[in-house]
Amino acid sequence: MNYGQFLNMIPEATLMAILVIVFIVDFAFKNSAKKHEALYLVSGLLLLGQIVPCAVADATSAFGGLYVTTSAVNVMKLILTAGTLVVVIMAQPWLRKEEIRNKEGEFYMLVISTLLGMYMMMSSGHFLMFFLGLEMASVPMACLVAFDKMRQNSAEGAAKFILTATFSSGVMLFGLSFIYGAVGTLYFEDVVNAIVTTPLTIMGLVFFFSGLGFKISLVPFHFWTADTYQGAPTAVTGYLSVVSKGAAAFALMTILMKVFGPMIDVWQPLLYIVIVLSITVANLFALRQSELKRFMAFSSISQAGYIMLAVVGNSSMGIASLTYYVLVYVVANMAVFTVISLVENNNGGTTEMDAYNGLYTTNPKLSFLMTLALFSLAGIPPFAGMFSKFFVFMAAAEQGSFWAYFVVFIALINTVASLYYYLLIVKAMYIKNAEHPLPTFKSDCDSKVALALCTAGILAFGVCSCIFDWIVQNA
């Protein structure tokens, strides 16, 4: 084996080095009062520097096609790394709590391990490599969900997550065994050249899609989402809803296009059904929620349906639209979760929607930033969310069939419904009165930085067309 091929895996190699460095810093400052500051500084700066390898890495392959990366994959790695950095910044108030304070090192290492698994998953050229990356991303995520072990909801959410993740992984492996039995290989390039539509390959495709549909929380594989989002620490919920979902959606799109392209007549109708169900069912259930993290769980299921619209087009425009949608979704959703975290920390740990009644009267700036983020998620112009939805609609409509137009039409109708339930939060902040509204409080510096980064993205990504042009060029 030529170990020099590891040099082709520059983003993964540098992220692995970051993981080792964080471990050493955690061990070196084990009994130091400056442990929190040291870990935060090292992790934050190294994740910021990790953007550079992702930006400059070339399209390459290694180990006989086990590892394959493209410009589009490197762009997605850059976006997910930036999203992880925002999660690390917004998690600081929570990590400073007394019951968490001695476990910061584990948090950073689990987050980086999960990101490394997502890297491997997106750069795989072999189904075994893909599965290992997927599990490398999923197992540490279960630990993150259960990180706040003093809360019963956290342990319950982690138990549901790991049990359903195990079942979905088993289903996926069952499907991959069918694919291997049909074509005799698991290399993507060889599978696409040998695969034909037979009952065996159809079953393999359906099982594979079901397993990955769980990771993206598409309907009907979404039942774990609300309980896990509610039970997990808010910073972890933001990470799970944005970074993890974006990586899985991108991986599913590339595999459907690169590997199962000859079976498009099979998976495209399946995708139509799942998209319509995900958007519609999630919107209906979101209307009934009074707990904000459960509310955002159903919002994320709906957003997953919109993300998968880009796959319908089966084109480079679809890849660009999905990547751009994930970019905008990262900044908008992380802004919402940063506000949720601030309100939770200053209101006795509650995340009920009633806590936001009259918030504008006591914390107008925070209410305004929350409104901007919600408007972007709803797709209201001129915020970036409107452009991201437009591009995925356009990518789906490029397919040109009646059913593609029908799915886009259903998605457009559901956009109106989503606007209504996002405005419920705006109504609570600006219109509803409360006898004892949340008192005025001062946000910590780290949360201000996270909100500033996210708000700048919400306002800039829709206006600066060069960003989308850059993504299109790489796609």
XYZ file of C-alpha atoms in Angstrom:
475
model
C 0.000 0.000 0.000
C 1.249 3.475 -0.861
C 0.686 5.472 2.313
C 1.540 8.642 0.406
C -2.043 8.535 -0.848
C -3.113 9.924 2.526
C -1.752 13.235 1.223
C -4.667 13.271 -1.218
C -7.015 13.364 1.778
C -5.919 16.798 2.955
C -9.215 17.930 4.605
C -9.564 14.627 6.468
C -5.882 14.593 7.487
C -5.995 18.131 8.869
C -9.264 17.449 10.721
C -7.722 14.321 12.241
C -4.767 16.434 13.349
C -7.191 18.903 14.962
C -8.806 16.040 16.857
C -5.424 14.909 18.194
C -4.423 18.454 19.163
C -7.697 19.018 21.049
C -7.146 15.731 22.898
C -3.621 16.798 23.902
C -4.832 20.243 25.067
C -7.635 18.635 27.069
C -5.140 16.316 28.759
C -2.545 19.070 29.342
C -5.071 21.421 31.000
C -6.863 18.645 32.897
C -6.670 20.314 36.306
C -6.172 23.891 35.166
C -8.582 26.760 35.768
C -7.879 27.906 32.205
C -9.030 24.653 30.628
C -12.233 26.095 29.174
C -10.520 29.100 27.595
C -7.668 26.976 26.210
C -9.990 24.405 24.623
C -12.275 27.072 23.186
C -9.398 29.071 21.718
C -7.637 26.057 20.215
C -10.806 24.407 18.847
C -12.212 27.644 17.448
C -9.014 28.744 15.737
C -8.277 25.301 14.307
C -11.818 24.901 12.945
C -11.520 28.367 11.419
C -8.219 27.316 9.850
C -9.825 24.057 8.632
C -11.773 26.124 6.104
C -8.529 26.693 4.169
C -7.789 23.004 3.342
C -11.395 22.552 2.260
C -11.170 25.611 0.005
C -7.869 24.722 -1.674
C -8.220 20.924 -1.936
C -8.300 19.534 -5.455
C -10.594 16.915 -6.935
C -8.747 13.637 -6.466
C -9.035 9.971 -5.528
C -7.070 7.552 -3.399
C -6.778 3.865 -2.479
C -8.098 2.511 -5.736
C -11.317 4.532 -5.699
C -12.294 4.012 -2.047
C -11.837 7.736 -1.529
C -13.103 10.096 -4.245
C -13.615 13.815 -3.854
C -14.744 16.572 -6.193
C -14.928 20.351 -6.123
C -18.600 20.166 -5.107
C -17.733 17.872 -2.186
C -15.009 20.250 -1.016
C -17.455 23.169 -1.085
C -19.894 21.200 1.061
C -17.090 20.313 3.486
C -16.285 24.016 3.766
C -19.925 24.863 4.522
C -20.257 22.119 7.140
C -16.995 23.170 8.792
C -18.222 26.764 9.009
C -21.509 25.522 10.478
C -19.604 23.479 13.064
C -17.595 26.555 14.021
C -20.831 28.486 14.628
C -22.102 25.614 16.808
C -18.911 25.727 18.878
C -19.271 29.490 19.356
C -22.953 29.432 20.311
C -22.416 26.494 22.704
C -20.104 28.459 25.007
C -22.727 29.687 27.536
C -23.936 26.105 27.957
C -20.385 24.709 28.245
C -19.639 27.172 31.066
C -22.338 25.645 33.273
C -21.016 23.923 36.375
C -22.417 20.479 35.504
C -20.831 20.617 32.021
C -17.655 22.523 32.744
C -15.346 19.517 33.217
C -16.523 17.812 30.036
C -15.751 20.477 27.411
C -12.960 18.385 25.913
C -15.314 15.483 25.243
C -17.776 17.847 23.572
C -15.187 19.237 21.152
C -13.774 15.807 20.348
C -17.224 14.336 19.692
C -18.172 17.246 17.432
C -14.932 16.970 15.440
C -15.270 13.166 15.204
C -18.774 13.567 13.826
C -17.560 16.106 11.272
C -14.765 13.725 10.228
C -17.343 10.995 9.653
C -19.345 13.362 7.449
C -16.203 14.138 5.442
C -15.598 10.427 4.837
C -19.232 9.804 3.995
C -19.306 12.493 1.303
C -15.920 11.519 -0.180
C -16.562 7.795 -0.377
C -16.292 5.905 -3.642
C -17.273 2.569 -2.154
C -20.379 1.579 -0.193
C -18.325 0.105 2.657
C -16.395 3.369 2.992
C -19.690 5.245 2.907
C -21.170 3.083 5.668
C -18.108 3.504 7.889
C -18.292 7.275 7.454
C -21.993 7.258 8.225
C -21.480 5.324 11.453
C -18.508 7.492 12.378
C -20.873 10.456 12.171
C -23.823 8.778 13.918
C -22.289 7.153 17.011
C -20.601 10.318 18.388
C -23.823 12.187 17.651
C -25.706 9.854 20.000
C -23.153 10.689 22.705
C -23.711 14.397 22.071
C -27.485 13.997 22.393
C -26.973 12.328 25.797
C -24.260 14.796 26.837
C -26.358 16.505 29.504
C -26.752 13.333 31.564
C -28.431 15.171 34.462
C -31.548 15.688 32.329
C -33.913 12.771 31.783
C -35.028 14.120 28.401
C -31.446 14.049 27.148
C -30.984 10.359 28.007
C -34.393 9.511 26.544
C -33.661 11.382 23.320
C -30.292 9.648 22.970
C -31.830 6.219 23.555
C -34.422 6.790 20.830
C -31.770 8.153 18.498
C -29.324 5.273 18.899
C -32.008 2.578 18.708
C -33.548 3.950 15.524
C -30.078 4.664 14.094
C -29.080 1.051 14.700
C -32.227 -0.226 13.025
C -31.796 2.096 10.023
C -28.155 1.037 9.644
C -29.234 -2.598 9.610
C -31.836 -1.878 6.950
C -29.235 -0.044 4.867
C -26.734 -2.911 5.132
C -29.472 -5.326 4.088
C -30.064 -3.206 0.982
C -26.340 -3.019 0.206
C -26.134 -6.823 0.388
C -28.798 -6.953 -2.342
C -26.802 -4.520 -4.480
C -23.650 -6.589 -4.008
C -25.500 -9.778 -4.814
C -26.817 -8.244 -8.045
C -23.631 -6.655 -9.412
C -20.786 -8.330 -7.488
C -19.052 -5.097 -6.406
C -19.524 -2.139 -4.071
C -17.356 0.392 -5.919
C -19.541 3.234 -7.148
C -17.958 3.368 -10.620
C -18.384 -0.371 -11.123
C -21.928 -0.494 -9.744
C -23.218 2.199 -12.098
C -21.792 0.312 -15.103
C -23.280 -3.035 -14.094
C -26.581 -2.233 -12.390
C -29.888 -2.890 -14.152
C -33.457 -2.638 -12.927
C -34.405 -6.003 -11.414
C -36.509 -6.904 -8.348
C -33.266 -7.496 -6.404
C -31.748 -4.085 -7.215
C -35.080 -2.340 -6.590
C -35.249 -3.875 -3.106
C -31.636 -2.867 -2.504
C -32.335 0.702 -3.581
C -35.456 0.971 -1.408
C -33.660 -0.356 1.695
C -30.667 1.914 1.092
C -32.933 4.928 0.635
C -34.843 4.023 3.800
C -31.677 3.849 5.867
C -30.390 7.210 4.691
C -33.867 8.731 4.864
C -33.657 8.214 8.628
C -30.482 10.310 8.821
C -32.187 13.143 6.932
C -35.430 12.605 8.912
C -37.624 12.335 5.844
C -41.211 11.148 6.304
C -41.971 8.327 7.145
C -38.546 7.867 8.786
C -38.908 10.921 11.026
C -40.463 9.624 14.247
C -37.280 9.965 16.296
C -36.748 13.608 15.388
C -39.021 15.569 17.735
C -38.105 13.657 20.907
C -34.388 13.722 20.126
C -34.384 17.438 19.280
C -36.270 18.253 22.475
C -34.072 16.107 24.705
C -30.680 17.087 23.294
C -28.841 20.199 24.524
C -29.818 23.149 22.353
C -26.370 23.514 20.775
C -26.410 19.816 19.850
C -29.936 20.156 18.451
C -28.708 22.937 16.164
C -25.769 20.793 15.059
C -28.010 17.785 14.437
C -30.597 19.778 12.478
C -28.146 21.602 10.215
C -24.708 20.057 9.778
C -25.686 16.384 10.044
C -28.736 16.820 7.816
C -26.789 18.731 5.160
C -24.087 16.066 4.907
C -26.604 13.203 4.640
C -28.698 15.017 2.021
C -25.636 15.751 -0.110
C -24.434 12.151 0.167
C -27.851 10.780 -0.818
C -28.007 13.058 -3.851
C -24.562 12.135 -5.129
C -25.175 8.396 -4.701
C -28.558 8.520 -6.417
C -27.029 10.406 -9.340
C -23.645 8.638 -9.547
C -24.590 5.074 -8.630
C -28.314 4.633 -9.193
C -28.545 6.885 -12.257
C -29.609 3.980 -14.531
C -32.521 3.334 -12.128
C -33.867 6.886 -12.173
C -37.302 5.629 -13.256
C -37.470 3.764 -9.927
C -36.117 6.257 -7.401
C -37.605 9.428 -8.877
C -41.265 8.490 -8.174
C -40.168 7.325 -4.702
C -38.549 10.711 -4.182
C -41.711 12.549 -5.306
C -43.790 10.727 -2.687
C -41.281 11.256 0.136
C -40.865 14.965 -0.657
C -44.606 15.654 -0.670
C -45.131 13.687 2.553
C -42.162 15.309 4.319
C -43.182 18.873 3.545
C -46.914 18.399 4.138
C -46.865 16.185 7.243
C -44.156 18.272 8.921
C -46.049 21.511 8.309
C -49.259 20.064 9.750
C -47.532 18.802 12.897
C -45.560 22.035 13.342
C -48.844 23.924 13.683
C -49.660 21.919 16.832
C -46.397 22.472 18.697
C -46.019 24.692 21.747
C -42.470 23.608 22.630
C -40.005 25.462 20.422
C -37.411 22.708 19.956
C -40.116 20.262 18.889
C -41.436 23.006 16.635
C -38.012 23.365 15.025
C -37.810 19.573 14.677
C -40.847 19.532 12.407
C -39.527 22.631 10.661
C -36.306 20.725 9.911
C -38.296 17.781 8.512
C -40.086 20.186 6.189
C -36.789 21.818 5.208
C -35.386 18.348 4.435
C -38.206 17.917 1.937
C -37.297 21.201 0.274
C -33.628 20.197 0.181
C -34.481 16.940 -1.601
C -36.355 18.876 -4.286
C -32.938 19.646 -5.739
C -32.372 15.925 -6.314
C -35.402 15.672 -8.600
C -33.640 17.595 -11.375
C -30.791 15.029 -11.464
C -28.360 17.636 -12.820
C -25.416 19.833 -11.875
C -27.948 22.596 -11.224
C -29.499 20.307 -8.620
C -26.136 19.833 -6.867
C -25.541 23.598 -6.846
C -29.062 24.308 -5.565
C -28.790 21.743 -2.777
C -25.401 23.090 -1.689
C -26.670 26.669 -1.698
C -29.814 25.678 0.223
C -27.699 23.988 2.914
C -25.502 27.098 3.148
C -28.505 29.376 3.718
C -30.160 26.848 6.026
C -27.029 26.738 8.196
C -27.015 30.471 8.913
C -30.793 30.832 9.347
C -31.318 27.786 11.545
C -28.255 28.444 13.696
C -29.474 32.006 14.297
C -32.794 30.614 15.562
C -31.102 28.070 17.841
C -28.741 30.709 19.213
C -31.751 32.800 20.263
C -33.459 29.709 21.709
C -30.315 28.971 23.709
C -30.140 32.530 25.051
C -33.793 32.552 26.117
C -33.429 29.072 27.634
C -30.379 30.096 29.684
C -32.100 33.245 30.970
C -35.518 31.755 31.656
C -34.870 28.766 33.879
C -34.223 26.304 31.072
C -37.674 26.491 29.455
C -38.121 26.309 25.693
C -41.898 26.739 25.620
C -43.231 29.181 23.043
C -45.095 31.094 25.770
C -41.694 32.276 27.045
C -41.484 34.479 23.932
C -44.704 36.380 24.653
C -43.857 40.064 24.783
C -40.144 39.432 24.179
C -39.939 42.508 21.935
C -40.838 44.816 24.821
C -37.860 43.671 26.902
C -35.338 42.403 24.321
C -36.099 44.163 21.004
C -32.749 43.462 19.305
C -32.942 39.739 19.982
C -36.548 39.664 18.748
C -35.553 41.444 15.561
C -32.727 38.999 14.783
C -35.058 36.057 15.498
C -37.572 37.550 13.062
C -34.963 37.863 10.314
C -33.964 34.220 10.731
C -37.586 33.010 10.715
C -38.373 35.063 7.620
C -35.393 33.477 5.868
C -36.561 29.974 6.822
C -40.022 30.832 5.518
C -38.593 32.105 2.215
C -39.695 35.733 2.480
C -37.795 38.164 0.195
C -35.298 39.771 0.243
C -33.668 37.328 2.658
C -31.435 34.497 1.489
C -34.060 31.815 2.189
C -36.222 33.087 -0.651
C -33.404 32.611 -3.175
C -32.506 29.156 -1.873
C -36.115 27.988 -2.260
C -36.304 29.540 -5.726
C -33.217 27.669 -6.888
C -34.387 24.259 -5.619
C -37.782 24.843 -7.255
C -36.013 25.738 -10.484
C -33.774 22.657 -10.279
C -36.804 20.389 -9.770
C -38.765 22.052 -12.582
C -35.826 21.470 -14.948
C -36.808 17.800 -14.957
C -39.732 18.876 -17.137
C -42.262 16.138 -16.328
C -45.809 16.633 -15.114
C -45.037 15.027 -11.755
C -42.036 17.277 -11.211
C -44.227 20.343 -11.781
C -46.870 18.859 -9.492
C -44.382 18.329 -6.648
C -43.089 21.894 -7.071
C -46.679 23.161 -6.923
C -47.354 21.247 -3.692
C -44.123 22.637 -2.247
C -45.186 26.174 -3.144
C -48.533 25.700 -1.381
C -46.754 24.359 1.674
C -44.495 27.412 1.705
C -47.582 29.483 2.547
C -48.451 27.121 5.401
C -44.882 27.288 6.729
C -45.045 31.075 6.662
C -48.092 30.897 8.939
C -46.472 28.777 11.637
C -43.206 30.748 11.553
C -45.287 33.885 12.072
C -46.741 32.334 15.228
C -43.386 32.958 16.913
C -43.240 36.491 15.514
C -46.767 37.079 16.815
C -45.746 35.861 20.272
C -42.759 38.228 20.377
C -44.439 41.350 18.992
C -48.201 41.100 19.574
C -48.993 38.759 22.465
C -48.902 40.314 25.906
C -47.488 38.604 28.974
C -48.045 39.467 32.613
C -44.417 38.709 33.354
C -42.395 38.847 30.119
C -38.820 37.651 30.082
C -36.736 40.393 31.775
C -34.189 42.359 29.827
C -30.858 40.551 29.746
C -27.493 41.092 28.137
C -26.296 38.470 25.697
C -22.834 37.049 26.173
C -20.076 37.931 23.715
C -19.946 34.468 22.092
C -23.672 34.462 21.331
C -23.351 37.950 19.869
C -20.595 36.728 17.542
C -22.678 33.715 16.450
C -25.732 35.901 15.823
C -23.655 38.461 13.932
C -22.179 35.788 11.641
C -25.570 34.191 10.988
C -27.380 37.492 10.406
C -24.665 38.640 7.999
C -25.144 35.397 6.074
C -28.934 35.781 5.989
C -28.603 39.275 4.542
C -25.599 38.722 2.265
C -26.016 35.269 0.725
C -29.194 36.274 -1.085
C -27.773 39.550 -2.382
C -24.253 38.509 -3.384
C -24.877 36.484 -6.548
C -21.159 35.702 -6.778
C -21.609 33.127 -3.987
C -24.142 31.112 -5.957
C -22.066 31.515 -9.134
C -19.048 30.108 -7.283
C -21.086 27.115 -6.104
C -22.385 26.523 -9.665
C -18.847 26.561 -11.058
C -17.743 23.940 -8.551
C -20.817 21.796 -9.168
